[in-house]
CSV table of C-alpha atoms and ligand atoms in Angstrom, one decimal:
chain,number,residue,atom,x,y,z
A,3,MET,CA,-53.1,100.2,-75.0
A,4,ILE,CA,-50.0,100.0,-72.8
A,5,SER,CA,-46.7,101.2,-74.3
A,6,LYS,CA,-44.1,98.5,-74.5
A,7,GLN,CA,-41.2,100.9,-74.1
A,8,HIS,CA,-42.9,102.4,-71.0
A,9,ILE,CA,-43.2,99.1,-69.3
A,10,ILE,CA,-39.7,98.0,-70.3
A,11,ASN,CA,-38.2,101.2,-68.9
A,12,ARG,CA,-40.0,100.9,-65.6
A,13,PHE,CA,-38.9,97.2,-65.3
A,14,ILE,CA,-35.3,98.1,-66.0
A,15,SER,CA,-35.3,100.9,-63.5
A,16,TYR,CA,-36.3,98.3,-60.8
A,17,VAL,CA,-34.1,95.3,-61.8
A,18,THR,CA,-31.0,97.4,-61.9
A,19,ILE,CA,-31.3,98.1,-58.1
A,20,ASP,CA,-29.9,95.1,-56.2
A,21,THR,CA,-32.4,93.8,-53.6
A,22,GLU,CA,-31.1,90.3,-52.8
A,23,SER,CA,-32.4,89.0,-49.5
A,24,ASP,CA,-30.4,87.2,-46.9
A,25,PRO,CA,-31.7,84.1,-44.9
A,26,GLU,CA,-28.9,84.5,-42.4
A,27,SER,CA,-30.1,87.9,-41.3
A,28,ASN,CA,-32.7,88.4,-38.5
A,29,THR,CA,-33.8,91.9,-39.5
A,30,THR,CA,-36.7,92.9,-41.7
A,31,PRO,CA,-35.9,93.7,-44.4
A,32,SER,CA,-33.1,91.2,-44.2
A,33,THR,CA,-30.8,93.4,-46.2
A,34,GLU,CA,-30.3,97.2,-46.0
A,35,LYS,CA,-30.2,97.6,-49.8
A,36,GLN,CA,-33.8,96.6,-50.2
A,37,TRP,CA,-34.6,100.1,-48.9
A,38,ASP,CA,-33.1,101.5,-52.1
A,39,LEU,CA,-35.9,100.1,-54.2
A,40,ALA,CA,-38.5,100.4,-51.5
A,41,ASN,CA,-38.0,104.2,-51.3
A,42,LYS,CA,-38.0,104.5,-55.0
A,43,LEU,CA,-41.3,102.6,-55.2
A,44,VAL,CA,-42.9,105.0,-52.7
A,45,GLU,CA,-41.9,107.9,-55.0
A,46,ASP,CA,-43.3,106.2,-58.1
A,47,LEU,CA,-46.6,105.5,-56.3
A,48,LYS,CA,-46.8,109.3,-55.5
A,49,ASP,CA,-45.9,110.2,-59.1
A,50,ILE,CA,-48.8,108.1,-60.5
A,51,GLY,CA,-51.2,109.6,-58.1
A,52,LEU,CA,-52.1,106.9,-55.6
A,53,GLU,CA,-53.4,107.7,-52.1
A,54,ASP,CA,-52.8,106.6,-48.5
A,55,ILE,CA,-49.2,105.7,-49.4
A,56,SER,CA,-47.4,104.2,-46.4
A,57,ILE,CA,-44.1,102.5,-45.8
A,58,ASP,CA,-43.5,101.0,-42.3
A,59,GLU,CA,-40.3,100.4,-40.4
A,60,HIS,CA,-40.0,97.0,-42.1
A,61,ALA,CA,-40.3,98.4,-45.6
A,62,TYR,CA,-43.8,97.0,-46.2
A,63,ILE,CA,-45.4,99.4,-48.7
A,64,MET,CA,-49.2,99.9,-49.1
A,65,ALA,CA,-51.2,102.3,-51.2
A,66,THR,CA,-54.8,102.9,-52.4
A,67,LEU,CA,-56.5,103.6,-55.7
A,68,PRO,CA,-59.8,104.9,-54.5
A,69,SER,CA,-63.1,103.7,-56.0
A,70,ASN,CA,-64.6,105.7,-58.8
A,71,ILE,CA,-68.2,104.4,-58.5
A,72,ASP,CA,-71.0,105.1,-56.1
A,73,GLN,CA,-72.1,101.6,-55.1
A,74,GLU,CA,-70.3,99.4,-52.6
A,75,VAL,CA,-68.2,96.7,-54.1
A,76,PRO,CA,-65.5,94.5,-52.6
A,77,THR,CA,-62.0,96.0,-52.0
A,78,ILE,CA,-59.4,93.9,-53.8
A,79,GLY,CA,-55.7,93.9,-53.5
A,80,PHE,CA,-52.6,93.2,-55.6
A,81,ILE,CA,-49.3,92.2,-54.0
A,82,SER,CA,-45.8,91.4,-55.1
A,83,HIS,CA,-42.3,91.3,-53.5
A,84,PHE,CA,-39.3,93.5,-54.3
A,85,ASP,CA,-36.5,91.3,-53.0
A,86,THR,CA,-34.6,88.8,-55.2
A,87,SER,CA,-33.4,85.3,-54.5
A,88,PRO,CA,-30.2,84.7,-52.5
A,89,ASP,CA,-29.7,81.6,-54.8
A,90,PHE,CA,-27.9,83.8,-57.3
A,91,THR,CA,-26.4,87.3,-57.4
A,92,GLY,CA,-28.7,90.2,-58.2
A,93,ALA,CA,-25.9,92.8,-58.2
A,94,ASN,CA,-25.1,94.8,-61.4
A,95,VAL,CA,-28.0,93.3,-63.4
A,96,ASN,CA,-27.4,94.3,-67.0
A,97,PRO,CA,-30.6,93.6,-68.9
A,98,GLN,CA,-30.4,92.7,-72.6
A,99,ILE,CA,-33.4,93.5,-74.9
A,100,ILE,CA,-34.0,91.1,-77.7
A,101,GLU,CA,-36.5,92.6,-80.1
A,102,ASN,CA,-38.5,90.5,-82.5
A,103,TYR,CA,-37.0,87.2,-81.1
A,104,ASP,CA,-36.1,84.9,-84.0
A,105,GLY,CA,-36.7,81.6,-82.1
A,106,LYS,CA,-33.0,80.7,-82.1
A,107,ASP,CA,-30.2,80.5,-79.5
A,108,ILE,CA,-29.6,83.7,-77.6
A,109,THR,CA,-26.0,84.4,-76.6
A,110,LEU,CA,-26.2,85.9,-73.2
A,111,ASN,CA,-22.5,86.1,-72.7
A,112,ALA,CA,-20.0,85.5,-75.6
A,113,SER,CA,-16.9,85.5,-73.5
A,114,GLU,CA,-18.2,82.9,-71.1
A,115,ASN,CA,-20.2,81.1,-73.8
A,116,ILE,CA,-23.5,81.3,-71.9
A,117,ILE,CA,-26.4,80.5,-74.3
A,118,LEU,CA,-30.1,80.7,-73.6
A,119,SER,CA,-31.3,78.0,-76.0
A,120,PRO,CA,-34.8,76.9,-77.0
A,121,ASP,CA,-33.4,73.3,-77.4
A,122,TYR,CA,-33.1,73.2,-73.6
A,123,PHE,CA,-35.6,75.9,-72.5
A,124,GLU,CA,-38.5,74.9,-74.8
A,125,ASP,CA,-40.9,77.5,-73.4
A,126,LEU,CA,-38.8,80.1,-75.4
A,127,LYS,CA,-40.4,78.9,-78.7
A,128,GLN,CA,-43.8,80.3,-77.8
A,129,TYR,CA,-42.3,83.8,-77.7
A,130,LYS,CA,-41.0,84.0,-81.3
A,131,GLY,CA,-41.5,87.5,-82.6
A,132,GLN,CA,-41.8,89.0,-79.1
A,133,THR,CA,-39.5,91.3,-77.2
A,134,LEU,CA,-37.5,89.4,-74.6
A,135,ILE,CA,-35.6,90.8,-71.6
A,136,THR,CA,-32.7,88.6,-70.5
A,137,THR,CA,-29.7,88.8,-68.4
A,138,ASP,CA,-26.1,89.2,-69.6
A,139,GLY,CA,-25.4,85.7,-68.2
A,140,THR,CA,-23.7,86.8,-65.0
A,141,THR,CA,-26.6,87.6,-62.7
A,142,LEU,CA,-30.3,86.7,-62.3
A,143,LEU,CA,-32.8,89.1,-63.9
A,144,GLY,CA,-35.2,89.8,-61.0
A,145,ALA,CA,-38.4,89.4,-63.0
A,146,ASP,CA,-39.2,87.4,-59.9
A,147,ASP,CA,-40.8,89.6,-58.7
A,148,LYS,CA,-40.0,93.0,-60.2
A,149,ALA,CA,-42.2,92.0,-63.1
A,150,GLY,CA,-45.1,91.8,-60.7
A,151,ILE,CA,-44.2,95.2,-59.2
A,152,THR,CA,-43.9,96.7,-62.6
A,153,GLU,CA,-47.3,95.3,-63.7
A,154,ILE,CA,-49.2,96.4,-60.6
A,155,ILE,CA,-47.8,100.0,-60.8
A,156,THR,CA,-48.4,100.2,-64.5
A,157,ALA,CA,-52.0,98.9,-64.1
A,158,MET,CA,-52.7,101.5,-61.4
A,159,GLU,CA,-51.3,104.2,-63.5
A,160,TYR,CA,-53.5,103.1,-66.4
A,161,LEU,CA,-56.6,103.2,-64.2
A,162,VAL,CA,-55.7,106.6,-62.9
A,163,GLN,CA,-55.4,107.9,-66.5
A,164,HIS,CA,-58.6,106.1,-67.7
A,165,PRO,CA,-61.4,107.1,-65.3
A,166,GLU,CA,-63.9,105.8,-67.8
A,167,ILE,CA,-63.0,102.3,-66.5
A,168,LYS,CA,-65.1,101.8,-63.4
A,169,HIS,CA,-63.7,100.0,-60.4
A,170,GLY,CA,-64.0,99.7,-56.6
A,171,LYS,CA,-61.3,100.5,-54.1
A,172,ILE,CA,-58.0,98.8,-54.9
A,173,ARG,CA,-55.2,98.3,-52.4
A,174,ILE,CA,-51.7,97.4,-53.4
A,175,GLY,CA,-48.9,95.9,-51.2
A,176,PHE,CA,-45.2,95.5,-51.9
A,177,THR,CA,-43.2,93.3,-49.5
A,178,PRO,CA,-39.5,92.5,-48.7
A,179,ASP,CA,-38.0,89.1,-48.1
A,180,GLU,CA,-40.4,86.8,-49.9
A,181,GLU,CA,-37.6,84.7,-51.2
A,182,ILE,CA,-36.5,83.8,-47.7
A,183,GLY,CA,-40.0,82.8,-46.7
A,184,ARG,CA,-40.6,86.0,-44.7
A,185,GLY,CA,-42.6,88.2,-47.0
A,186,ALA,CA,-46.0,87.7,-45.4
A,187,HIS,CA,-45.2,87.3,-41.7
A,188,LYS,CA,-45.1,91.1,-40.9
A,189,PHE,CA,-47.8,91.9,-43.4
A,190,ASP,CA,-50.6,93.8,-41.6
A,191,VAL,CA,-53.7,92.2,-43.1
A,192,SER,CA,-56.2,94.4,-41.2
A,193,LYS,CA,-54.4,97.6,-42.2
A,194,PHE,CA,-54.4,96.4,-45.9
A,195,GLY,CA,-58.2,96.0,-45.5
A,196,ALA,CA,-59.0,94.1,-48.7
A,197,ASP,CA,-61.7,91.4,-49.0
A,198,TRP,CA,-59.2,89.4,-51.1
A,199,ALA,CA,-56.0,89.9,-53.1
A,200,TYR,CA,-53.8,88.4,-55.7
A,201,THR,CA,-50.1,88.0,-55.7
A,202,MET,CA,-48.6,88.8,-59.1
A,203,ASP,CA,-45.8,86.3,-58.7
A,204,GLY,CA,-46.4,83.4,-61.0
A,205,SER,CA,-44.3,82.4,-64.0
A,206,GLN,CA,-45.5,82.0,-67.6
A,207,ILE,CA,-48.5,83.8,-69.1
A,208,GLY,CA,-51.8,82.2,-68.1
A,209,GLU,CA,-50.7,80.8,-64.7
A,210,LEU,CA,-53.4,81.0,-62.0
A,211,GLU,CA,-52.7,79.1,-58.8
A,212,TYR,CA,-54.7,78.6,-55.6
A,213,GLU,CA,-53.2,75.3,-54.4
A,214,ASN,CA,-49.8,74.9,-52.9
A,215,PHE,CA,-48.0,72.4,-50.7
A,216,ASN,CA,-48.5,71.7,-47.1
A,217,ALA,CA,-45.0,72.0,-45.7
A,218,ALA,CA,-43.0,71.0,-42.7
A,219,GLY,CA,-39.3,70.7,-41.8
A,220,ALA,CA,-37.9,67.7,-39.9
A,221,VAL,CA,-34.6,67.6,-38.0
A,222,VAL,CA,-33.5,64.1,-37.2
A,223,THR,CA,-30.7,63.9,-34.6
A,224,ILE,CA,-29.0,60.5,-34.1
A,225,LYS,CA,-26.8,60.0,-31.1
A,226,GLY,CA,-23.9,57.5,-31.3
A,227,LYS,CA,-21.0,56.7,-29.1
A,228,ILE,CA,-17.3,57.2,-30.0
A,229,VAL,CA,-14.8,54.8,-28.6
A,230,HIS,CA,-11.2,54.1,-29.7
A,231,PRO,CA,-11.6,52.0,-32.8
A,232,GLY,CA,-9.1,49.4,-31.6
A,233,TYR,CA,-11.2,48.7,-28.5
A,234,ALA,CA,-14.7,49.4,-29.9
A,235,LYS,CA,-16.2,45.9,-30.1
A,236,GLY,CA,-19.6,45.9,-28.5
A,237,LYS,CA,-19.1,49.5,-27.4
A,238,MET,CA,-19.0,51.9,-30.3
A,239,ILE,CA,-22.3,53.1,-31.8
A,240,ASN,CA,-21.8,54.8,-35.1
A,241,SER,CA,-24.6,57.3,-35.6
A,242,MET,CA,-23.9,57.5,-39.4
A,243,TYR,CA,-24.9,53.9,-39.9
A,244,ILE,CA,-28.1,54.5,-38.0
A,245,ALA,CA,-28.7,57.5,-40.1
A,246,GLN,CA,-28.2,55.4,-43.2
A,247,ASP,CA,-30.9,53.0,-41.9
A,248,PHE,CA,-33.2,55.9,-41.4
A,249,ILE,CA,-32.6,57.3,-44.9
A,250,ASN,CA,-33.0,53.9,-46.6
A,251,SER,CA,-36.3,53.1,-44.7
A,252,LEU,CA,-38.1,56.1,-46.3
A,253,PRO,CA,-39.6,55.4,-49.8
A,254,ARG,CA,-36.8,56.1,-52.3
A,255,MET,CA,-39.2,57.2,-55.1
A,256,GLU,CA,-41.0,59.7,-53.0
A,257,THR,CA,-38.4,62.4,-53.5
A,258,PRO,CA,-38.4,65.7,-55.4
A,259,GLU,CA,-36.6,64.1,-58.4
A,260,HIS,CA,-39.2,61.4,-58.8
A,261,THR,CA,-42.4,63.3,-58.3
A,262,SER,CA,-44.6,65.9,-60.0
A,263,GLY,CA,-48.1,67.3,-60.1
A,264,ARG,CA,-49.9,66.5,-56.8
A,265,GLU,CA,-47.4,63.9,-55.6
A,266,GLY,CA,-45.8,64.7,-52.3
A,267,PHE,CA,-42.3,63.9,-51.1
A,268,PHE,CA,-39.7,63.6,-48.4
A,269,HIS,CA,-36.6,65.6,-49.3
A,270,LEU,CA,-33.3,65.0,-47.5
A,271,HIS,CA,-31.4,68.3,-48.1
A,272,THR,CA,-28.6,68.2,-45.5
A,273,ILE,CA,-26.5,65.6,-43.7
A,274,LYS,CA,-24.0,66.5,-41.1
A,275,GLY,CA,-22.3,63.8,-39.1
A,276,ASN,CA,-19.6,61.9,-37.3
A,277,VAL,CA,-19.6,58.8,-35.2
A,278,GLU,CA,-20.9,60.6,-32.1
A,279,GLU,CA,-23.7,62.5,-33.8
A,280,THR,CA,-25.4,62.7,-37.2
A,281,GLN,CA,-28.1,65.2,-38.1
A,282,LEU,CA,-30.4,64.8,-41.1
A,283,GLN,CA,-32.5,67.7,-42.3
A,284,TYR,CA,-35.7,67.0,-44.3
A,285,ILE,CA,-38.5,68.9,-45.8
A,286,ILE,CA,-41.9,67.2,-46.1
A,287,ARG,CA,-44.3,68.3,-48.8
A,288,ASP,CA,-47.8,67.2,-49.8
A,289,HIS,CA,-50.9,69.0,-51.3
A,290,ASP,CA,-53.2,66.7,-49.5
A,291,LYS,CA,-53.6,67.4,-45.8
A,292,GLU,CA,-54.2,63.8,-44.8
A,293,HIS,CA,-51.2,62.5,-46.8
A,294,PHE,CA,-49.2,65.3,-45.3
A,295,GLU,CA,-50.1,64.3,-41.7
A,296,ALA,CA,-49.4,60.6,-42.7
A,297,ARG,CA,-45.9,61.5,-43.9
A,298,LYS,CA,-45.1,63.2,-40.6
A,299,LYS,CA,-46.3,60.0,-38.9
A,300,VAL,CA,-44.2,57.8,-41.0
A,301,MET,CA,-41.1,59.6,-39.9
A,302,LYS,CA,-42.0,59.6,-36.3
A,303,ASN,CA,-42.9,55.8,-36.4
A,304,LEU,CA,-39.6,55.1,-38.1
A,305,ALA,CA,-37.7,56.9,-35.3
A,306,ASN,CA,-39.6,54.8,-32.7
A,307,GLU,CA,-38.8,51.6,-34.5
A,308,ILE,CA,-35.1,52.3,-34.7
A,309,ASN,CA,-35.1,53.2,-31.0
A,310,ALA,CA,-36.9,50.0,-30.2
A,311,GLN,CA,-34.2,48.0,-32.1
A,312,HIS,CA,-31.5,49.7,-30.2
A,313,ALA,CA,-33.4,49.4,-26.9
A,314,LYS,CA,-32.6,53.1,-26.3
A,315,LYS,CA,-33.4,56.5,-27.7
A,316,VAL,CA,-30.8,57.0,-30.3
A,317,VAL,CA,-33.0,58.9,-32.8
A,318,HIS,CA,-34.6,62.2,-31.9
A,319,ILE,CA,-37.0,63.8,-34.3
A,320,GLU,CA,-38.4,67.3,-34.3
A,321,ILE,CA,-41.0,68.3,-37.0
A,322,LYS,CA,-42.2,71.8,-37.5
A,323,ASP,CA,-45.0,72.9,-39.8
A,324,GLN,CA,-44.0,75.7,-42.2
A,325,TYR,CA,-47.0,76.6,-44.3
A,326,PHE,CA,-50.3,75.0,-45.5
A,327,ASN,CA,-52.2,74.6,-48.7
A,328,MET,CA,-54.2,77.7,-49.4
A,329,ARG,CA,-56.9,75.7,-51.2
A,330,GLU,CA,-58.9,75.2,-48.1
A,331,LYS,CA,-59.1,79.0,-47.6
A,332,VAL,CA,-59.7,79.9,-51.2
A,333,GLU,CA,-62.3,77.2,-52.1
A,334,PRO,CA,-65.0,78.8,-49.9
A,335,VAL,CA,-64.6,82.0,-51.9
A,336,MET,CA,-64.0,80.4,-55.3
A,337,HIS,CA,-65.5,83.4,-57.2
A,338,ILE,CA,-62.1,85.2,-56.6
A,339,VAL,CA,-60.5,82.5,-58.8
A,340,ASP,CA,-63.4,82.6,-61.3
A,341,ILE,CA,-63.0,86.4,-61.8
A,342,ALA,CA,-59.3,86.0,-62.6
A,343,GLU,CA,-60.1,83.2,-65.0
A,344,GLU,CA,-62.8,85.2,-66.7
A,345,ALA,CA,-60.4,88.2,-66.9
A,346,MET,CA,-57.8,86.0,-68.7
A,347,LYS,CA,-60.3,84.4,-71.1
A,348,SER,CA,-61.7,87.8,-72.1
A,349,LEU,CA,-58.1,88.8,-73.0
A,350,ASP,CA,-57.5,85.6,-75.1
A,351,ILE,CA,-55.2,84.2,-72.5
A,352,THR,CA,-55.5,80.5,-71.8
A,353,PRO,CA,-55.6,80.0,-68.0
A,354,ILE,CA,-53.1,77.4,-66.8
A,355,ILE,CA,-54.5,76.3,-63.4
A,356,LYS,CA,-52.2,74.0,-61.6
A,357,PRO,CA,-51.0,73.2,-58.0
A,358,ILE,CA,-47.8,75.0,-57.0
A,359,ARG,CA,-45.0,72.7,-56.0
A,360,GLY,CA,-43.9,75.2,-53.3
A,361,GLY,CA,-45.4,78.0,-51.3
A,362,THR,CA,-46.3,81.6,-52.0
A,363,ASP,CA,-46.8,84.6,-49.8
A,364,GLY,CA,-50.4,84.2,-50.8
A,365,SER,CA,-50.7,80.9,-49.0
A,366,GLN,CA,-49.5,82.5,-45.7
A,367,LEU,CA,-51.7,85.5,-46.3
A,368,SER,CA,-54.7,83.2,-47.0
A,369,PHE,CA,-54.2,81.7,-43.5
A,370,MET,CA,-53.9,85.2,-42.0
A,371,GLY,CA,-57.4,86.0,-43.3
A,372,LEU,CA,-56.7,87.4,-46.8
A,373,PRO,CA,-57.5,84.8,-49.4
A,374,CYS,CA,-54.8,85.3,-52.0
A,375,PRO,CA,-54.4,83.2,-55.3
A,376,ASN,CA,-51.4,83.7,-57.4
A,377,ILE,CA,-51.3,85.1,-61.0
A,378,PHE,CA,-48.6,85.0,-63.6
A,379,ALA,CA,-46.0,87.8,-63.8
A,380,GLY,CA,-44.6,86.4,-67.1
A,381,GLY,CA,-41.0,85.5,-66.3
A,382,HIS,CA,-39.2,82.1,-66.8
A,383,ASN,CA,-36.2,80.3,-65.2
A,384,PHE,CA,-36.3,82.2,-61.9
A,385,HIS,CA,-33.4,82.4,-59.5
A,386,GLY,CA,-30.6,82.1,-62.1
A,387,ARG,CA,-28.7,83.4,-65.1
A,388,TYR,CA,-31.2,82.1,-67.6
A,389,GLU,CA,-34.1,84.1,-66.2
A,390,TYR,CA,-36.0,86.1,-68.9
A,391,VAL,CA,-39.4,87.8,-69.4
A,392,PRO,CA,-41.3,88.7,-72.6
A,393,ALA,CA,-42.5,92.3,-72.5
A,394,GLU,CA,-45.7,91.2,-74.1
A,395,SER,CA,-46.4,88.9,-71.1
A,396,MET,CA,-45.9,91.8,-68.7
A,397,ILE,CA,-48.4,93.9,-70.8
A,398,LYS,CA,-50.9,91.0,-70.7
A,399,ALA,CA,-50.5,90.9,-66.9
A,400,VAL,CA,-51.3,94.6,-66.7
A,401,GLU,CA,-54.4,94.0,-68.7
A,402,VAL,CA,-55.5,91.1,-66.4
A,403,ILE,CA,-55.1,93.4,-63.4
A,404,VAL,CA,-57.2,96.1,-65.0
A,405,LYS,CA,-59.8,93.6,-66.1
A,406,ILE,CA,-60.1,92.0,-62.7
A,407,ALA,CA,-60.7,95.5,-61.2
A,408,GLU,CA,-63.4,96.1,-63.8
A,409,LEU,CA,-65.1,92.7,-63.4
A,410,THR,CA,-65.1,93.0,-59.6
A,411,ALA,CA,-67.0,96.3,-59.8
A,412,LYS,CA,-69.6,94.7,-62.1
A,413,LYS,CA,-70.4,91.6,-59.9
B,515,ZN,ZN1,-41.4,85.5,-56.4
């Protein structure tokens, strides 16, 4: 139904354009080069015949596939992001096509001996016989999330070419800067005008997600007192030792490296310090809202305790919420997950429904009034040199989009 070569060509035309985002920048998009792909996407949307195509001053792109039926049905949306992660370079991506994958080691780069091996990346085994697109070992691939962009455009093109498939109005949205947590914040939900949407931004085939972490960041600043070490007795306060007490008082096993599934954590990601002042930066994560609030309390109480011990305010703590679990916004409209699940099952895809250990643009959009679960885009090993995507998974994702459009019009 969908030509493999066609989808591969489109994907390659997107990943070979560098769109790395930059967390240090204050502009939107955060990097000028994201316009290079954004402008191309607008042309591609025109070429396939979509309507109401717009790109705003921040490079947010929207377009419409009009309804081809008489009755009123919900307007649905599909969203993905065109930036790539600043964790690893996305310049000069040189995709390798592995046809009829034999299930063995793939040499990404012979001169640097970089191997993509199923012994380490076990998911590879399920793609034996398929067509894999990999990197040359020196860059990321950008399947996150140019696979999602490719799939949405290809699905819209397919629907334009197959008017016998009946569907309601479909809106599509492409955003910059998702990888630096700013994909949703300038997204105009009312202009988008959909009843609900899906981000095409998950990983392996079958993934369907409507739960993510509640998230906060904590900055703990500890004030000490520097005195000449030779005359310090009873006078010096070494902020680094107090920081050590703070760190050791939090549960050692409730950290990213000791948790999975729905288990939350405290993650100490940065320490900067000297005698006079030490700063600890944490992120706090939990799927459960009550546990999440409790974690924030634990940190505040700990600061108070230490201050009481020192009989003065040595520990200052500032906690800021970052995003929330979309589950509470999606559960009241659970049919939007059910439709996606039904679409996958009708295409012989086993849905993999699990809580995301992170956030998505969809979680922020859900709290902005656009309920937005996340669907697989097909890639693996995001944000690094081992990233790859099977062409067959991208084709399946296209079919899921088409099927969701079809099922929504029938409900
Ligand atoms: Zn992504």
